[in-house]
CSV table of C-alpha atoms and ligand atoms in Angstrom, one decimal:
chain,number,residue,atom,x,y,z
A,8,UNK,CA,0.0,0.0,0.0
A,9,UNK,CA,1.2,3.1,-1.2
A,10,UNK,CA,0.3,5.4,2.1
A,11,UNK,CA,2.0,8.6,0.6
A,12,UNK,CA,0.7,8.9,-3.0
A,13,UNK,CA,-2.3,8.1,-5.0
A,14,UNK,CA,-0.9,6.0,-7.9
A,15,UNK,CA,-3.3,6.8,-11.2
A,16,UNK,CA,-3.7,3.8,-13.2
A,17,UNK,CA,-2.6,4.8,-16.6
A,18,UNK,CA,-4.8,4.4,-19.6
A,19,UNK,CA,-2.6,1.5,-20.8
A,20,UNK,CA,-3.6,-0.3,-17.6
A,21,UNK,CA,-7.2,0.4,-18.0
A,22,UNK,CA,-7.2,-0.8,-21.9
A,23,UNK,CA,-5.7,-4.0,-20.1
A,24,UNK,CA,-8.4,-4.4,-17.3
A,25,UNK,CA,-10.8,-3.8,-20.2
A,26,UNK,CA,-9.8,-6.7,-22.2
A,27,UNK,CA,-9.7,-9.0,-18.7
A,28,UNK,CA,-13.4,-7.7,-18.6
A,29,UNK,CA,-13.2,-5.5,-16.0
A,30,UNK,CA,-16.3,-3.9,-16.3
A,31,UNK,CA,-18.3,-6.9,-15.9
A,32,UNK,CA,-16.1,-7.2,-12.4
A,33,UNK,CA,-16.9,-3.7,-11.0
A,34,UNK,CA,-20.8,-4.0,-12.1
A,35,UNK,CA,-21.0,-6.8,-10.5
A,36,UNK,CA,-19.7,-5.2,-7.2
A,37,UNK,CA,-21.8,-2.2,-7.7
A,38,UNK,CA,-24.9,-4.3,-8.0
A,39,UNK,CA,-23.9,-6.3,-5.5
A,40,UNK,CA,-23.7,-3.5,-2.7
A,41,UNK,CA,-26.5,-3.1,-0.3
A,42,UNK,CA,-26.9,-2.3,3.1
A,43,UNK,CA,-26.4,-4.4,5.6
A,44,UNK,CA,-27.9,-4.4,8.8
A,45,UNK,CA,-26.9,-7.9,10.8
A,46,UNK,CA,-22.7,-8.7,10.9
A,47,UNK,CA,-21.4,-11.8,11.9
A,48,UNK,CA,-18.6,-11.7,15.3
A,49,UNK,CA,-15.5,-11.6,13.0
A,50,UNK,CA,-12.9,-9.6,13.4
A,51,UNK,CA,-12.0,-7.0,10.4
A,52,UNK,CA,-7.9,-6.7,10.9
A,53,UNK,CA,-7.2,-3.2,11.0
A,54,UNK,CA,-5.2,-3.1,7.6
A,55,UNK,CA,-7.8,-4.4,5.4
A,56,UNK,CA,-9.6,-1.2,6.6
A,57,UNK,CA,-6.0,1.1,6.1
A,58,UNK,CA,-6.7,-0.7,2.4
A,59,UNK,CA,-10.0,0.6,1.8
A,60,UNK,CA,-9.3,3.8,3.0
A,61,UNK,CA,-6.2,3.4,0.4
A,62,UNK,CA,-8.4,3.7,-2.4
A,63,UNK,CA,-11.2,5.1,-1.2
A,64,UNK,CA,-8.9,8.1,-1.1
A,65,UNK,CA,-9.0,8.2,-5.1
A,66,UNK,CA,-12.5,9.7,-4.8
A,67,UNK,CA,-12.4,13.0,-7.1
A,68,UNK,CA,-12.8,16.1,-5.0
A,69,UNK,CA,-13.0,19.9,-6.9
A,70,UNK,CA,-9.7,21.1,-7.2
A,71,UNK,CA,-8.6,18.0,-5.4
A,72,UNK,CA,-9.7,19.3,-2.3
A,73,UNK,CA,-10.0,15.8,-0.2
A,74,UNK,CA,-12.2,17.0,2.2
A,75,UNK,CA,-12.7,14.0,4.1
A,76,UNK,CA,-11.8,12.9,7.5
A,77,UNK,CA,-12.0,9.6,8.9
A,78,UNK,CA,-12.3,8.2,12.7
A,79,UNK,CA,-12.3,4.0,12.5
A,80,UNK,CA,-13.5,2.8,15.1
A,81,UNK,CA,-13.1,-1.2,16.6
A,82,UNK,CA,-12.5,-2.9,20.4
A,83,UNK,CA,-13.2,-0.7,23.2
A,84,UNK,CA,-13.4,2.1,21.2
A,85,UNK,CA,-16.2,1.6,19.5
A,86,UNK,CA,-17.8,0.1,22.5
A,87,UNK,CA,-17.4,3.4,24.3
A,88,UNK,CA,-18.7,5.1,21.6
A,89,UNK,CA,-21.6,2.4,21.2
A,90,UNK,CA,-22.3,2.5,25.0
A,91,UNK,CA,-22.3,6.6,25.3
A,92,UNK,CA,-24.8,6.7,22.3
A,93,UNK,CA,-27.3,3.7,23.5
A,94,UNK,CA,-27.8,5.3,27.2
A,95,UNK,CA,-28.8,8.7,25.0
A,96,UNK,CA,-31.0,7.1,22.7
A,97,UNK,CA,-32.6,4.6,25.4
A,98,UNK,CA,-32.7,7.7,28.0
A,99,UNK,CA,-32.7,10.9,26.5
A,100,UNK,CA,-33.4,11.2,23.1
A,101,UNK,CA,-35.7,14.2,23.4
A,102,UNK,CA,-32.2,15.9,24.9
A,103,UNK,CA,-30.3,16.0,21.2
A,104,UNK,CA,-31.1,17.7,17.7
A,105,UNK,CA,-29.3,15.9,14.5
A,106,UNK,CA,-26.2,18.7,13.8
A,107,UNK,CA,-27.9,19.1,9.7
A,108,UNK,CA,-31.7,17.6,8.0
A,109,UNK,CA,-31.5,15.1,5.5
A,110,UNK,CA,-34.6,15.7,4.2
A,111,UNK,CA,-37.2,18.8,4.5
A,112,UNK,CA,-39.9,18.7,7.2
A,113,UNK,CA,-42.0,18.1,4.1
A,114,UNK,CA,-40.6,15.1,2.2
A,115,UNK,CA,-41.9,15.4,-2.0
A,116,UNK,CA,-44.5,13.0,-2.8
A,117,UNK,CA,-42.6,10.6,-5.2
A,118,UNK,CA,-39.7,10.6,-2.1
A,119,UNK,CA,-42.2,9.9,0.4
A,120,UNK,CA,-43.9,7.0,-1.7
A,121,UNK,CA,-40.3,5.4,-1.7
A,122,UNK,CA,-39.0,6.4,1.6
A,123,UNK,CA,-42.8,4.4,2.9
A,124,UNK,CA,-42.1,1.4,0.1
A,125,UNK,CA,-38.5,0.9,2.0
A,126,UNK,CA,-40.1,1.3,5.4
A,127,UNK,CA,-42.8,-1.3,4.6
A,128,UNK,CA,-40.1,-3.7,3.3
A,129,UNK,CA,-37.1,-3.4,5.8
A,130,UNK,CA,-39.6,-3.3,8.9
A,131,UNK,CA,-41.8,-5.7,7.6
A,132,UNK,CA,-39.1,-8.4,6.9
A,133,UNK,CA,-37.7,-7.7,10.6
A,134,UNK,CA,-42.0,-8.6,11.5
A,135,UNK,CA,-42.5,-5.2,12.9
A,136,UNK,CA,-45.5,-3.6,12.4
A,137,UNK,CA,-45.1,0.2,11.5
A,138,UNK,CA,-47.7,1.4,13.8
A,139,UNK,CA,-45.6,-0.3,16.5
A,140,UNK,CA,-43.0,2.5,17.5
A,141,UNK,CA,-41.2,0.9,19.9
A,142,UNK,CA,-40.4,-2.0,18.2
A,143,UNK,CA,-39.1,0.5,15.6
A,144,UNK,CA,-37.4,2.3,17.6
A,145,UNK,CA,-35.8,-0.7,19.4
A,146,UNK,CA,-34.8,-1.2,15.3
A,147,UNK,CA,-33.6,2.1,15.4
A,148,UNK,CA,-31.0,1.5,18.1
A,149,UNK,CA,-29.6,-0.8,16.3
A,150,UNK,CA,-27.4,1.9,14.2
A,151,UNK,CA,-26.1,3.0,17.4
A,152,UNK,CA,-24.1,-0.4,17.9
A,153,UNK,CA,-23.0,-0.6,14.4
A,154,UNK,CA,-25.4,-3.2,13.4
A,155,UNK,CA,-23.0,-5.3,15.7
A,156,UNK,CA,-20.0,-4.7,12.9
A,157,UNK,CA,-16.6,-5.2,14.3
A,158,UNK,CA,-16.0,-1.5,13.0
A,159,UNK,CA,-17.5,1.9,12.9
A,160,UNK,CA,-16.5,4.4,10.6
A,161,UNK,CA,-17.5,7.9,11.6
A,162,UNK,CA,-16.8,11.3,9.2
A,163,UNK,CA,-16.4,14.6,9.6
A,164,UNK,CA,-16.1,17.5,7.0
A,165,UNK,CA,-14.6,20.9,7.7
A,166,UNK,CA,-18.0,22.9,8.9
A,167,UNK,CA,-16.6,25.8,6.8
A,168,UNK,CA,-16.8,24.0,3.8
A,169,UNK,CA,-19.6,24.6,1.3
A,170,UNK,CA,-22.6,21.8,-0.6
A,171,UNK,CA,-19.8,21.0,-2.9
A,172,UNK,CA,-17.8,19.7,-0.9
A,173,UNK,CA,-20.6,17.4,0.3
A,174,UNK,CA,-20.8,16.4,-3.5
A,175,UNK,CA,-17.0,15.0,-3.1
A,176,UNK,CA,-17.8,13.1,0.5
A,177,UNK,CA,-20.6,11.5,-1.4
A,178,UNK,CA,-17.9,9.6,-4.0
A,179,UNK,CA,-15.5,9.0,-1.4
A,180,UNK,CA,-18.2,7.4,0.9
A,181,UNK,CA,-18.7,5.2,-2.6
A,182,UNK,CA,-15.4,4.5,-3.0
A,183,UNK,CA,-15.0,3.0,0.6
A,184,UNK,CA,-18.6,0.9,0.2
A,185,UNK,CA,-17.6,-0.5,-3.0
A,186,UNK,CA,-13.9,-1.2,-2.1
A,187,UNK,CA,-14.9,-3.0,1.1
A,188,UNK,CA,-17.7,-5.0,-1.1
A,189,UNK,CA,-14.6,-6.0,-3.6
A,190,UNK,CA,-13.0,-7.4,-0.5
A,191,UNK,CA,-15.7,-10.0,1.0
A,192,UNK,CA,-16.7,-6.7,3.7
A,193,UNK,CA,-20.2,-5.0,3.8
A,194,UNK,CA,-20.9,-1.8,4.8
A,195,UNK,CA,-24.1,0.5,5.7
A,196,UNK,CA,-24.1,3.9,5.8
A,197,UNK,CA,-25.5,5.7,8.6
A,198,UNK,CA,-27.1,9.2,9.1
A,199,UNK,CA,-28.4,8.6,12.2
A,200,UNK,CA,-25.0,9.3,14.1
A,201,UNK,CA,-25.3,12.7,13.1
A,202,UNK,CA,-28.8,13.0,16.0
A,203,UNK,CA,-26.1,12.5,18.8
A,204,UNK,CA,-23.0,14.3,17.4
A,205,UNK,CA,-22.5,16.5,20.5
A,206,UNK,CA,-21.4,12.7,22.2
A,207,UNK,CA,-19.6,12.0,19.4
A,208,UNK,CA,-17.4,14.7,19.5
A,209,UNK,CA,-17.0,14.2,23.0
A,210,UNK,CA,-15.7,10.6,22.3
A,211,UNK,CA,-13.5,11.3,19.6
A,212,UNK,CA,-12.1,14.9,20.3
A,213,UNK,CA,-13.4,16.3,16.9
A,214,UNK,CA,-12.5,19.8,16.8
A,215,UNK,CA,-15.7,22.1,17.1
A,216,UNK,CA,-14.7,23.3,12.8
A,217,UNK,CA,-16.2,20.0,12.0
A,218,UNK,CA,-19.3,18.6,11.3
A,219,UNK,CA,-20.1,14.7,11.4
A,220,UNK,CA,-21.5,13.7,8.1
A,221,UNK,CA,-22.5,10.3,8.8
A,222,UNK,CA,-21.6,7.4,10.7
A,223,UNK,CA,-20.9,4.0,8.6
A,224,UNK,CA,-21.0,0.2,9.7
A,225,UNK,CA,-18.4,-2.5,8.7
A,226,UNK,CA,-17.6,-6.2,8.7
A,227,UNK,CA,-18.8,-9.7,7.4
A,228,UNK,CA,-22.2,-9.7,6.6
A,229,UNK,CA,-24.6,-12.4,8.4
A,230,UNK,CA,-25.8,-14.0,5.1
A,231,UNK,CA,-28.5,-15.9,6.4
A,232,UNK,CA,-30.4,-12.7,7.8
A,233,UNK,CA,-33.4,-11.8,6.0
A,234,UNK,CA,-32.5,-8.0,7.0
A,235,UNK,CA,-30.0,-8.8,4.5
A,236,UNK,CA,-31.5,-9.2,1.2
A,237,UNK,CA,-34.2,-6.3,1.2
A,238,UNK,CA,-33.8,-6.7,-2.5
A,239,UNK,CA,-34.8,-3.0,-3.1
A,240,UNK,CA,-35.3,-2.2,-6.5
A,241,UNK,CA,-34.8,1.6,-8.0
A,242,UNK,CA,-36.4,3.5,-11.2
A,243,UNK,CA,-35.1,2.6,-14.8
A,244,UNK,CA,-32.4,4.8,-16.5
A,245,UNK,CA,-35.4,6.3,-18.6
A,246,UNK,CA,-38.1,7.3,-15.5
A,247,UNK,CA,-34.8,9.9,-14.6
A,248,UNK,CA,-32.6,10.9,-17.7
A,249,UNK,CA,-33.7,12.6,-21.0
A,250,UNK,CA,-31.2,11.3,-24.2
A,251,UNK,CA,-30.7,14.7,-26.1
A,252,UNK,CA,-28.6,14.9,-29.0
A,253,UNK,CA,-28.2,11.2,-29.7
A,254,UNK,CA,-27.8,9.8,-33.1
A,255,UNK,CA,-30.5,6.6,-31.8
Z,10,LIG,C1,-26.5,9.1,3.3
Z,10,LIG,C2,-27.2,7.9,3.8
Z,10,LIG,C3,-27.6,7.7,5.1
Z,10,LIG,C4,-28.2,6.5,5.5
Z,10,LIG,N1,-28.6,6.4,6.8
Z,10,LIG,C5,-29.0,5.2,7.2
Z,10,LIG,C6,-29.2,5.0,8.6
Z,10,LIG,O1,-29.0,5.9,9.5
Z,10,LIG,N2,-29.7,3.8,9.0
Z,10,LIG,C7,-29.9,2.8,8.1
Z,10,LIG,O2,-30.3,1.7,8.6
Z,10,LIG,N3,-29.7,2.9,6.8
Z,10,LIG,C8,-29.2,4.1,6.4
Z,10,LIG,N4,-29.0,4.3,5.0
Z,10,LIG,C9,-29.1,3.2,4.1
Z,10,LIG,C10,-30.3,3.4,3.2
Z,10,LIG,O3,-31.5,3.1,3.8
Z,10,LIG,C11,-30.1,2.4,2.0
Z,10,LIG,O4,-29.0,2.8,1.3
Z,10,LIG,C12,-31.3,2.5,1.0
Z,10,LIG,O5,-32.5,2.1,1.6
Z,10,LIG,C13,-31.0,1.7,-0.3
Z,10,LIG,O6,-30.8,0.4,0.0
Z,10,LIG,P1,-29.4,-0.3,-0.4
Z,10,LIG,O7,-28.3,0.6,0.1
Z,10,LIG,O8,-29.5,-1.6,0.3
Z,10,LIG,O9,-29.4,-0.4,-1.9
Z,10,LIG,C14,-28.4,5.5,4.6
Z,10,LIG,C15,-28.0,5.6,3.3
Z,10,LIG,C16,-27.4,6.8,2.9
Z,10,LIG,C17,-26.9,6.9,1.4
């Protein structure tokens, strides 16, 4: 692993990985990608996650601007974190405001159709009713132990920063999901951290010039958990891009 600098691939290498059908390789892992919300008890060593990070770090940022940062979390670490995080949520969730919205008080209606779609399949597979808000919220709580992953990834961006910098997290945050798929690792990414970031920041001395984006599960997927295979589907290339100009 080069830890100093990004090697580009040059186009002869590319023409090469072409030939060896290459594409077919990194479809496959795109497709394959999902969240995952059950992790089997295996460790992740921490180099396999330096690797990912590795080439993550190839993400394109405007005017190569990189403006990621990175806590990994495993062991007792994460367990602090985990255990600072459950007592808030279990105890005193009314205490904390998320540090930026997702989404608008008002969600769109085609958003909301498929934000309620997911709900009804990712609660109903787990056989909890929607009405029932505890159960859901017991669900909930679930992102606040990783999903049980051996690691947790949290990031932070430099508050001063502008939306297009969000654009380049966005790629990098790809870049790590798709290079931990390549290597036998899932991932899930996680907005919820960002409800308790005042603990966060406590746990991990982030300096008060950055904001958490988003927190991120990762290990060894538990294959045999329904949780696992949501199989959510999304809209065809023609329900969201108009062709203009082409020759057919
Ligand atoms: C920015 C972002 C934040 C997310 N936050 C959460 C989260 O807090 N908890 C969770 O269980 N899933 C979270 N997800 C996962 C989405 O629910 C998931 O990506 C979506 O339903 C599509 O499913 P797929 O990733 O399996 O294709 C998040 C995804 C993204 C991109």
């Amino acid at each position: 692993m080069n830890s100093v600098h990004y090697q580009q691939q040059d186009d002869a290498d590319l023409r090469e990985s072409a030939a060896d059908n290459v594409s077919e390789v990194v479809d496959r892992v795109m497709r394959g990608r999902a969240a995952v919300r059950r992790f089997l008890d295996r460790p992740v060593d921490r180099g396999i996650v330096a690797d990912i990070l590795d080439v993550a770090r190839s993400a394109p940022s405007n005017s190569n601007t990189q403006p990621w940062r990175v806590h990994a979390l495993a062991g007792e670490a994460k367990d602090a974190l985990c255990a600072a995080l459950g007592d808030a949520h279990a105890n005193r969730p009314e205490a904390y405001t998320p540090c930026y919205k997702h989404f608008p008080d008002v969600l769109g209606a085609r958003y909301a159709a498929r934000q309620a779609e997911f709900g009804a399949i990712y609660y109903g597979c787990l056989g909890i009713d929607f009405a029932d808000t505890v159960r859901r919220n017991m669900q909930t709580a679930q992102n606040f132990r990783f999903f049980g992953a051996p690691v947790g990834l949290i990031f932070t961006i430099d508050s001063s920063l502008e939306r297009g910098s969000w654009i380049d997290y966005g790629m990098f945050l790809q870049n790590i999901m798709l290079a931990a798929k390549a290597r036998g690792l899932d991932t899930c990414p996680q907005i919820s951290f960002v409800k308790y970031h005042e603990i966060i920041r406590q746990h991990l001395s982030i300096s008060p010039d950055e904001t958490i984006v988003c927190g991120m599960s990762m290990g060894y997927a538990d294959t045999s958990a329904r949780v696992n295979a949501l199989g959510l589907s999304r809209e065809p290339v023609t329900a969201f891009t108009s062709f203009l100009g082409f020759d057919n």
